[in-house]
Tab-separated table of C-alpha atoms in Angstrom:
chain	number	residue	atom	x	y	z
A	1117	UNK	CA	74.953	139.907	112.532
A	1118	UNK	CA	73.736	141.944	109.989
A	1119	UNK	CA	77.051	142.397	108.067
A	1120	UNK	CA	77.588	138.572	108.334
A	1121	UNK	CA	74.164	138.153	107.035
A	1122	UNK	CA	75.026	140.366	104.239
A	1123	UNK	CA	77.866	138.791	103.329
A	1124	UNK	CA	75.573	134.809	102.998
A	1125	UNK	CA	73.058	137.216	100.790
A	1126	UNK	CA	75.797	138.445	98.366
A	1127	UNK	CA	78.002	135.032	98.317
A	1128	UNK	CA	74.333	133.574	97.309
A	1129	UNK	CA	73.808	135.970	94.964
A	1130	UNK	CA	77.251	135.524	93.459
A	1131	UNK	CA	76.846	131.572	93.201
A	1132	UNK	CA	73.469	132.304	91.240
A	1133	UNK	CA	75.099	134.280	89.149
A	1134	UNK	CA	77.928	131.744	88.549
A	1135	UNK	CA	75.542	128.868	87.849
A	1136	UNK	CA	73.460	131.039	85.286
A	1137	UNK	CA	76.808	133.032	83.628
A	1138	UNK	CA	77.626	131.783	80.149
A	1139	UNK	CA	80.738	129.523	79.558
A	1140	UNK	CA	83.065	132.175	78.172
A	1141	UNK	CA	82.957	133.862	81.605
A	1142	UNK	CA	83.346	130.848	83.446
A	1143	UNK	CA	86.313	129.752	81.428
A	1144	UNK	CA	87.373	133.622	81.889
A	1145	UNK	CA	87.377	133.654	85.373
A	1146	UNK	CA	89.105	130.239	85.347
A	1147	UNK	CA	91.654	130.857	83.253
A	1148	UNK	CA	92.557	134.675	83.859
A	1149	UNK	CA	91.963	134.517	88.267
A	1150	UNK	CA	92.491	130.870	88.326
A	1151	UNK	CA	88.923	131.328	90.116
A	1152	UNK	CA	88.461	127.140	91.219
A	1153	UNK	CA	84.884	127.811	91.795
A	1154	UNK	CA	84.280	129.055	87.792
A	1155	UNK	CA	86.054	126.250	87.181
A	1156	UNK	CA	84.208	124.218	89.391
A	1157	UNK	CA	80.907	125.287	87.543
A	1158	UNK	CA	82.532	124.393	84.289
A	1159	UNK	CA	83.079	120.857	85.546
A	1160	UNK	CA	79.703	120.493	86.728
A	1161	UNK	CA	78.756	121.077	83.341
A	1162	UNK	CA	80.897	119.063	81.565
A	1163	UNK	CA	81.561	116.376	83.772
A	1164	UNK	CA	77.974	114.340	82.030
A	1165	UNK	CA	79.342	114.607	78.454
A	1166	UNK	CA	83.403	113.822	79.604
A	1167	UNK	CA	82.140	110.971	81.805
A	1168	UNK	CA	79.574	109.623	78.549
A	1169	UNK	CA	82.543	109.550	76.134
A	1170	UNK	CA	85.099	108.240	78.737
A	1171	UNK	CA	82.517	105.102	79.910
A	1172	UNK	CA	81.790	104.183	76.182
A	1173	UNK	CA	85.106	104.393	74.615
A	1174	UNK	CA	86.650	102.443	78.108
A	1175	UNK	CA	83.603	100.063	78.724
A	1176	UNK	CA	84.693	100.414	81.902
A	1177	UNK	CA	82.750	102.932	84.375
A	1178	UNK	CA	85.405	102.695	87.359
A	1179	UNK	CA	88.007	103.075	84.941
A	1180	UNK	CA	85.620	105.812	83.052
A	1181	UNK	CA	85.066	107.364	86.432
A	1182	UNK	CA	89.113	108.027	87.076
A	1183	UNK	CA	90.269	109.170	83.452
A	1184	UNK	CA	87.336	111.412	83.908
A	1185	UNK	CA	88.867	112.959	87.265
A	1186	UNK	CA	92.032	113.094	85.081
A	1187	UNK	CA	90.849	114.636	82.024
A	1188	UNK	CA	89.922	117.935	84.669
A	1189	UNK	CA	92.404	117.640	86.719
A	1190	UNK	CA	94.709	118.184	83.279
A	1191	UNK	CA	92.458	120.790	82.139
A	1192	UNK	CA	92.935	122.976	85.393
A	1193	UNK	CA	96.627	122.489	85.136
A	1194	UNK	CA	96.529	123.075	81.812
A	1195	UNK	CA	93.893	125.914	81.379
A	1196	UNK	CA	96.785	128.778	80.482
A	1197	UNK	CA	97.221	127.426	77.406
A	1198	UNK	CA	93.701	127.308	76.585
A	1199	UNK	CA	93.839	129.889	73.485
A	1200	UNK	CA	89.803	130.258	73.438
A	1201	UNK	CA	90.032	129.242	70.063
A	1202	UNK	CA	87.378	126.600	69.385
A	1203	UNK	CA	84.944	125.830	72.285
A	1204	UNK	CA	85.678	125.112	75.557
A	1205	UNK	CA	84.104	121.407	75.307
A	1206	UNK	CA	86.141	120.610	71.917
A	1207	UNK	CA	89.502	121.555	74.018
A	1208	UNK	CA	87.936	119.157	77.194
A	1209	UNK	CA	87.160	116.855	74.791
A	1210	UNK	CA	90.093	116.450	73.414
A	1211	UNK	CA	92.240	116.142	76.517
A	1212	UNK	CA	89.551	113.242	78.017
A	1213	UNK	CA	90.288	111.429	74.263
A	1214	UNK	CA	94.472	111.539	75.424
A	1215	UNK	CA	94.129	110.491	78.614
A	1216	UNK	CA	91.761	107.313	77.019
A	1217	UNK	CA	94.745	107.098	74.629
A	1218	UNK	CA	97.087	107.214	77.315
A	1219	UNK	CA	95.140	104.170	79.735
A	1220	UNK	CA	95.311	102.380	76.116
A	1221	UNK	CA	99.016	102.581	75.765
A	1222	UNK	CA	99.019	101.455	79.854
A	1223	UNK	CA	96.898	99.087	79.013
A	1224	UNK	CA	98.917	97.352	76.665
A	1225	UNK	CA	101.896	97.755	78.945
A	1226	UNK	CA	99.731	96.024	82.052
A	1227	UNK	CA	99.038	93.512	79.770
A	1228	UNK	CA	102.238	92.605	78.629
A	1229	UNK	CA	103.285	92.901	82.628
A	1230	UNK	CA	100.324	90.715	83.498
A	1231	UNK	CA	101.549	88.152	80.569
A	1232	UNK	CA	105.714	87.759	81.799
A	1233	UNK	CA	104.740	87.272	85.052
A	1234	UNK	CA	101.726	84.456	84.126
A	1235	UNK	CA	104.773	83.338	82.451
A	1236	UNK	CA	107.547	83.669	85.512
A	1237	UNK	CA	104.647	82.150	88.487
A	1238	UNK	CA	101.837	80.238	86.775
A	1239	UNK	CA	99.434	82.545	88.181
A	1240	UNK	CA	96.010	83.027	87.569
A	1241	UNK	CA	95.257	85.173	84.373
A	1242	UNK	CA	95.551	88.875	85.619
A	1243	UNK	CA	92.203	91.553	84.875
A	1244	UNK	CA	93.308	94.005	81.764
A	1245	UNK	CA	92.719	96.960	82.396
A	1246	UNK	CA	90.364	97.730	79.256
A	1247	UNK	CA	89.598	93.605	79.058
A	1248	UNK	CA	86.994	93.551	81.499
A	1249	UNK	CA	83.289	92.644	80.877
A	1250	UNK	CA	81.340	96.307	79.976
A	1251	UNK	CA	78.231	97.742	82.599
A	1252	UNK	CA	75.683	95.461	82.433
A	1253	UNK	CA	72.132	96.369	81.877
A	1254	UNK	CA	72.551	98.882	79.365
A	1255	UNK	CA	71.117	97.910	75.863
A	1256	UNK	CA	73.043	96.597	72.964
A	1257	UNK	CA	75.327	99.501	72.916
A	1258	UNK	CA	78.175	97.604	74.876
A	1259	UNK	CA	77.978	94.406	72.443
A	1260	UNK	CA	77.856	97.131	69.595
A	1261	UNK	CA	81.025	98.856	70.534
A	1262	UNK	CA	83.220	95.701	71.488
A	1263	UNK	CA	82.923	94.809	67.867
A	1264	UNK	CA	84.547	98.571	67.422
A	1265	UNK	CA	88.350	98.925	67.111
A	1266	UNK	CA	89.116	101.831	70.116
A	1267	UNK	CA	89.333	104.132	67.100
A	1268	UNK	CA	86.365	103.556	65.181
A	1269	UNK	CA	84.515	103.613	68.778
A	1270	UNK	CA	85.892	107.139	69.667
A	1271	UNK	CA	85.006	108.649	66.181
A	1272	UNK	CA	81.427	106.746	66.505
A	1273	UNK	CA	80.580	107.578	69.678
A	1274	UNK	CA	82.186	111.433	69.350
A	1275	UNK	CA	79.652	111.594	66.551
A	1276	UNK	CA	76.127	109.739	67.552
A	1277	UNK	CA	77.051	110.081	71.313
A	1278	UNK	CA	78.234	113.627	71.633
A	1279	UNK	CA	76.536	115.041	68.707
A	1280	UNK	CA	80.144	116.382	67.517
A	1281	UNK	CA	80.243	116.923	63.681
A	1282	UNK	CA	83.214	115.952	61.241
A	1283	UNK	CA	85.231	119.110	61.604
A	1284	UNK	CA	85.117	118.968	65.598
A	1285	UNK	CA	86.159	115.156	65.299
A	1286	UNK	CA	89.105	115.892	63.760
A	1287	UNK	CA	89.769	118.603	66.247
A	1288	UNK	CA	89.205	116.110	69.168
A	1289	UNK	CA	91.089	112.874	67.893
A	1290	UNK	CA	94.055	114.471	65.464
A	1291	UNK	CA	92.612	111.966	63.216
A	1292	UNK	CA	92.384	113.462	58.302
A	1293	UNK	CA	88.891	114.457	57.639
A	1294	UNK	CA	88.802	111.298	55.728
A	1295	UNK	CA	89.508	108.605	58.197
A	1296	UNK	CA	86.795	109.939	60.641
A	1297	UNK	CA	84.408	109.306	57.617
A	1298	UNK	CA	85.701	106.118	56.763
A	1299	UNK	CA	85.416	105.506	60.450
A	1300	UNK	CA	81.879	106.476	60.778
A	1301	UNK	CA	81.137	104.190	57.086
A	1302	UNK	CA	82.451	101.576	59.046
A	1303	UNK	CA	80.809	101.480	62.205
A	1304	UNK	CA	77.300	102.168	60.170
A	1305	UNK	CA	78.636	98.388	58.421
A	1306	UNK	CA	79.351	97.120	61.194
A	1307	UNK	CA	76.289	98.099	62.926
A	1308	UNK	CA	74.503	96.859	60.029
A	1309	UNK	CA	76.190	93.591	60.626
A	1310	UNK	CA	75.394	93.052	63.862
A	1311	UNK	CA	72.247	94.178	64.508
A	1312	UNK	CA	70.543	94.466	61.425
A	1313	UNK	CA	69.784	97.900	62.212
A	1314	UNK	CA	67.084	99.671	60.607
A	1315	UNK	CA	66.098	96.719	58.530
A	1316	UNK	CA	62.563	96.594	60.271
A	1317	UNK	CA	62.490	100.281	58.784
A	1318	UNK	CA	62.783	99.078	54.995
A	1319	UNK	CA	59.533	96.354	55.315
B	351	UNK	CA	74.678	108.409	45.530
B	352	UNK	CA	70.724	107.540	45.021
B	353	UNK	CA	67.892	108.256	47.344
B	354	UNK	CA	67.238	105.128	48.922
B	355	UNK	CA	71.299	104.722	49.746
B	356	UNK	CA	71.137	108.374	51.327
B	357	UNK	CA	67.450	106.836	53.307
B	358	UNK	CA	69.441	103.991	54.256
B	359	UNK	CA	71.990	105.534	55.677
B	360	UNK	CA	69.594	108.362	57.287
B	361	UNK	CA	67.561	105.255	58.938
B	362	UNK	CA	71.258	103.688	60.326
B	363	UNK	CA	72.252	107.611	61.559
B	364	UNK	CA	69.010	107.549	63.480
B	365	UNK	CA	69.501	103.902	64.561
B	366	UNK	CA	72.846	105.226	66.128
B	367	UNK	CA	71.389	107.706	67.743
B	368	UNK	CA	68.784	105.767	69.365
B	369	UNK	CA	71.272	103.380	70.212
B	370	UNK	CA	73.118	106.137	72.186
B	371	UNK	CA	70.313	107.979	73.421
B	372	UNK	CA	68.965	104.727	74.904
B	373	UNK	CA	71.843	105.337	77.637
B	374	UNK	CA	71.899	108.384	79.193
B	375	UNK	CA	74.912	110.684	80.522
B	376	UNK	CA	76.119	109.334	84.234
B	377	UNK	CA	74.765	111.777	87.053
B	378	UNK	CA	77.150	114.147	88.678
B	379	UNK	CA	76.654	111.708	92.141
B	380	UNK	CA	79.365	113.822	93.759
B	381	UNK	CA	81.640	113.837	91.287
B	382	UNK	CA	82.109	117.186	90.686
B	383	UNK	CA	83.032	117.762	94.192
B	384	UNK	CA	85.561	114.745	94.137
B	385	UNK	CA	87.617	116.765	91.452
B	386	UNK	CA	87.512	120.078	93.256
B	387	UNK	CA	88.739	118.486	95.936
B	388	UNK	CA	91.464	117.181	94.391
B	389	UNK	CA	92.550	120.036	92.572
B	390	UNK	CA	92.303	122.694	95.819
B	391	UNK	CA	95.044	119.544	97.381
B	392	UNK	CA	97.247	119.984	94.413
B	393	UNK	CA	96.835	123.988	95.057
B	394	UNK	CA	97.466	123.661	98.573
B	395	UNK	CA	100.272	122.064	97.688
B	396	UNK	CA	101.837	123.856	94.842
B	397	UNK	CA	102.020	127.004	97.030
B	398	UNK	CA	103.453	124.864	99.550
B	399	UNK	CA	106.016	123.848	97.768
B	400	UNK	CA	106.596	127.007	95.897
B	401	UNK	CA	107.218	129.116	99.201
B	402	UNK	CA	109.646	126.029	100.537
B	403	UNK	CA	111.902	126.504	97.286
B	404	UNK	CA	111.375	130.476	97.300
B	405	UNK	CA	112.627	129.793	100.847
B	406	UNK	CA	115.716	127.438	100.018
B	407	UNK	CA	116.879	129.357	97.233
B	408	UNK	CA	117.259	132.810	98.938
B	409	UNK	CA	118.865	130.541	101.510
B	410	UNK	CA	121.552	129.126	99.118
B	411	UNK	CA	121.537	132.417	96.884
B	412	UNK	CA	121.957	134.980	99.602
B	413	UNK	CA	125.789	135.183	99.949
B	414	UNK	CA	126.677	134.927	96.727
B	415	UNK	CA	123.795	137.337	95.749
B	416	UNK	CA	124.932	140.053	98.224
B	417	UNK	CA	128.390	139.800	96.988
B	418	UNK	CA	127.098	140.319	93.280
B	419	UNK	CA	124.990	143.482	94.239
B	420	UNK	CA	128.186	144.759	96.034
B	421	UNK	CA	130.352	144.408	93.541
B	422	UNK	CA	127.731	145.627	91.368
B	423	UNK	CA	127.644	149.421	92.848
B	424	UNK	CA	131.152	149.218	93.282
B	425	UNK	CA	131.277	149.079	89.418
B	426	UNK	CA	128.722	151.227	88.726
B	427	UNK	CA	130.182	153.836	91.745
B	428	UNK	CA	133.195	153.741	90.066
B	429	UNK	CA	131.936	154.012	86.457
B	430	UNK	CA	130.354	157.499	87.524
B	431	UNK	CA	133.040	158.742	89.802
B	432	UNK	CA	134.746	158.341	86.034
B	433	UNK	CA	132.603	159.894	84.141
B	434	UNK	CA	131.145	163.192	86.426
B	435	UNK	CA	134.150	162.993	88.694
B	436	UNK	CA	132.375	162.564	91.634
B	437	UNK	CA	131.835	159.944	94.279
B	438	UNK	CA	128.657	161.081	95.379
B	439	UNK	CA	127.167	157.188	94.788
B	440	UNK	CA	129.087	155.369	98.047
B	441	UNK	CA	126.224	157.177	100.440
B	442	UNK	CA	123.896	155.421	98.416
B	443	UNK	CA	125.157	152.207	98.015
B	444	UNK	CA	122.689	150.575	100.380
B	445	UNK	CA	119.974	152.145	98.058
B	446	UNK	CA	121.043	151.124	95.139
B	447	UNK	CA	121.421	147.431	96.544
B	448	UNK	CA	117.982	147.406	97.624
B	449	UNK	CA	116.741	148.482	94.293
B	450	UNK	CA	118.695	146.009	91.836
B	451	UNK	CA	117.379	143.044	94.674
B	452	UNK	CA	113.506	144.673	94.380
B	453	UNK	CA	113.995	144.367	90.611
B	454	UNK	CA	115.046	141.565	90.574
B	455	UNK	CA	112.720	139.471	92.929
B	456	UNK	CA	109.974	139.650	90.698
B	457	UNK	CA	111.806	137.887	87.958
B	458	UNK	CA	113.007	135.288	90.394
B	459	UNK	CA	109.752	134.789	91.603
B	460	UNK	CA	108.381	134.059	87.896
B	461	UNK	CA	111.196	131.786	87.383
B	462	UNK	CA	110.524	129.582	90.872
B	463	UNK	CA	107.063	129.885	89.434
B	464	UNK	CA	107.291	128.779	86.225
């Protein structure tokens, strides 16, 4: 009994550790001992700011929800060729922004699907994948980023949503230095155009 | 640039912000465990099907393998019966098959692997 008790005392004390242990050791662990439990951590972490880009940039949280699952699922598969160069959330952030690029491209292809075969039957119009109506009940921000092309929003919500600057943008999307800014100038105009934003603030 | 373009576009920065803040980051709601889940299945069966191929490839390479090892230290008896004369080697011929296969498992492993 004792050594069994022992044993629940120092796999508790190793899960406290684990929770409080800084990234680089998680990833560490995850990458070198392909320990699932660092790496579980590590999602538990992450899984808040993957899951807040994925549902804005989709407008879709079901959809959100499973390029989330993805985007780790990628990551674990992937995590040998994680260089540590960068941090870990830049290199997570980056593979979530594919796999969005990816359900884009599928998107497109569902679509066209969906249209031959409204063509071929007569049916009724098929759901897009990326078409449907965004979460309701959460401020302007879905209205504001349907009037965003899906690269503008990215950039947009990468910046004021994630708090990533410039240089980590272009990291993330692939996108020049300059078309991230003219991105963000874009969505500020558009902003402005919408919703009047901070005009109460020149009065 | 002048000042009140760089306020205006500090007052539509924090606007964004707001906007974004306004919605907070989903809850883990189980999610976490959902993904471990899945990836300990696709572990599961990785090693699964790792062994099964480990399995069917000593299967089909066995025969030919053996024969390769044999003639092998045949070559290698006879290149040092040549050289020192001799033919001490053909007692150890079992030996020496054994070691060329335990060298080379490791790399076939890595391969099947890989």
């Amino acid at each position: 009994m004792d050594v069994q008790r022992e044993r629940l005392v120092a796999s508790d004390r190793k899960e406290a550790s684990r929770n409080d242990a800084p990234d680089d050791t998680l990833v560490a662990d995850a990458v070198v001992y392909r320990d699932q439990a660092a790496f579980g951590e590590l999602v538990r972490r992450y899984q808040g700011r993957v899951r807040g880009y994925l549902v804005k940039v989709a407008g879709n949280a079901a959809l959100a929800d499973d390029l989330s699952q993805e985007t780790f699922i990628r990551a674990w598969t992937k995590l040998s060729s994680y260089r540590g160069t960068g941090n870990f959330s830049g290199w997570l952030m980056k593979i979530a922004h594919n796999q969005f690029l990816q359900s884009l491209r599928k998107g497109a292809r569902d679509r066209r699907l969906a249209e031959s075969l409204e063509q071929e039957a007569d049916t009724t119009e098929l759901p897009s994948v990326l078409g449907g109506a965004p979460d309701a009940g959460v401020s302007d921000l879905p209205r504001f980023l349907a009037v965003l092309s899906e690269e503008e929003r990215s950039v947009i919500v990468l910046s004021y949503a994630c708090g990533c600057s410039h240089a980590e943008i272009v990291e993330v999307t692939g996108l020049p230095l300059g078309t991230v800014k003219s991105h963000i100038q874009r969505g500020r105009a558009r902003v402005r155009e919408q919703f009047a934003i901070g005009e109460g603030d020149h009065e | 640039m002048s000042d009140t373009h760089n306020g205006d576009v500090a007052r539509e920065d924090q606007a964004l912000r707001a906007l974004f803040a306004a919605v907070p980051e989903p809850a883990d709601s189980g999610f976490t465990d959902r993904v471990m889940d899945r990836i300990s299945t696709r572990v599961r069966r990785r090693r699964l099907v790792i062994a099964l191929a480990a399995v069917l490839g000593v299967g089909i390479a066995a025969w030919p393998l053996a024969q390769l090892v044999v003639q092998a230290s045949d070559g290698i008896r006879a290149l040092v019966v040549e050289a020192i004369g001799v033919d001490w080697l053909s007692q150890y011929r079992p030996l020496l098959a054994g070691a060329v296969l335990a060298l080379l498992t490791p790399v076939l492993v890595a391969l099947i692997e890989e």
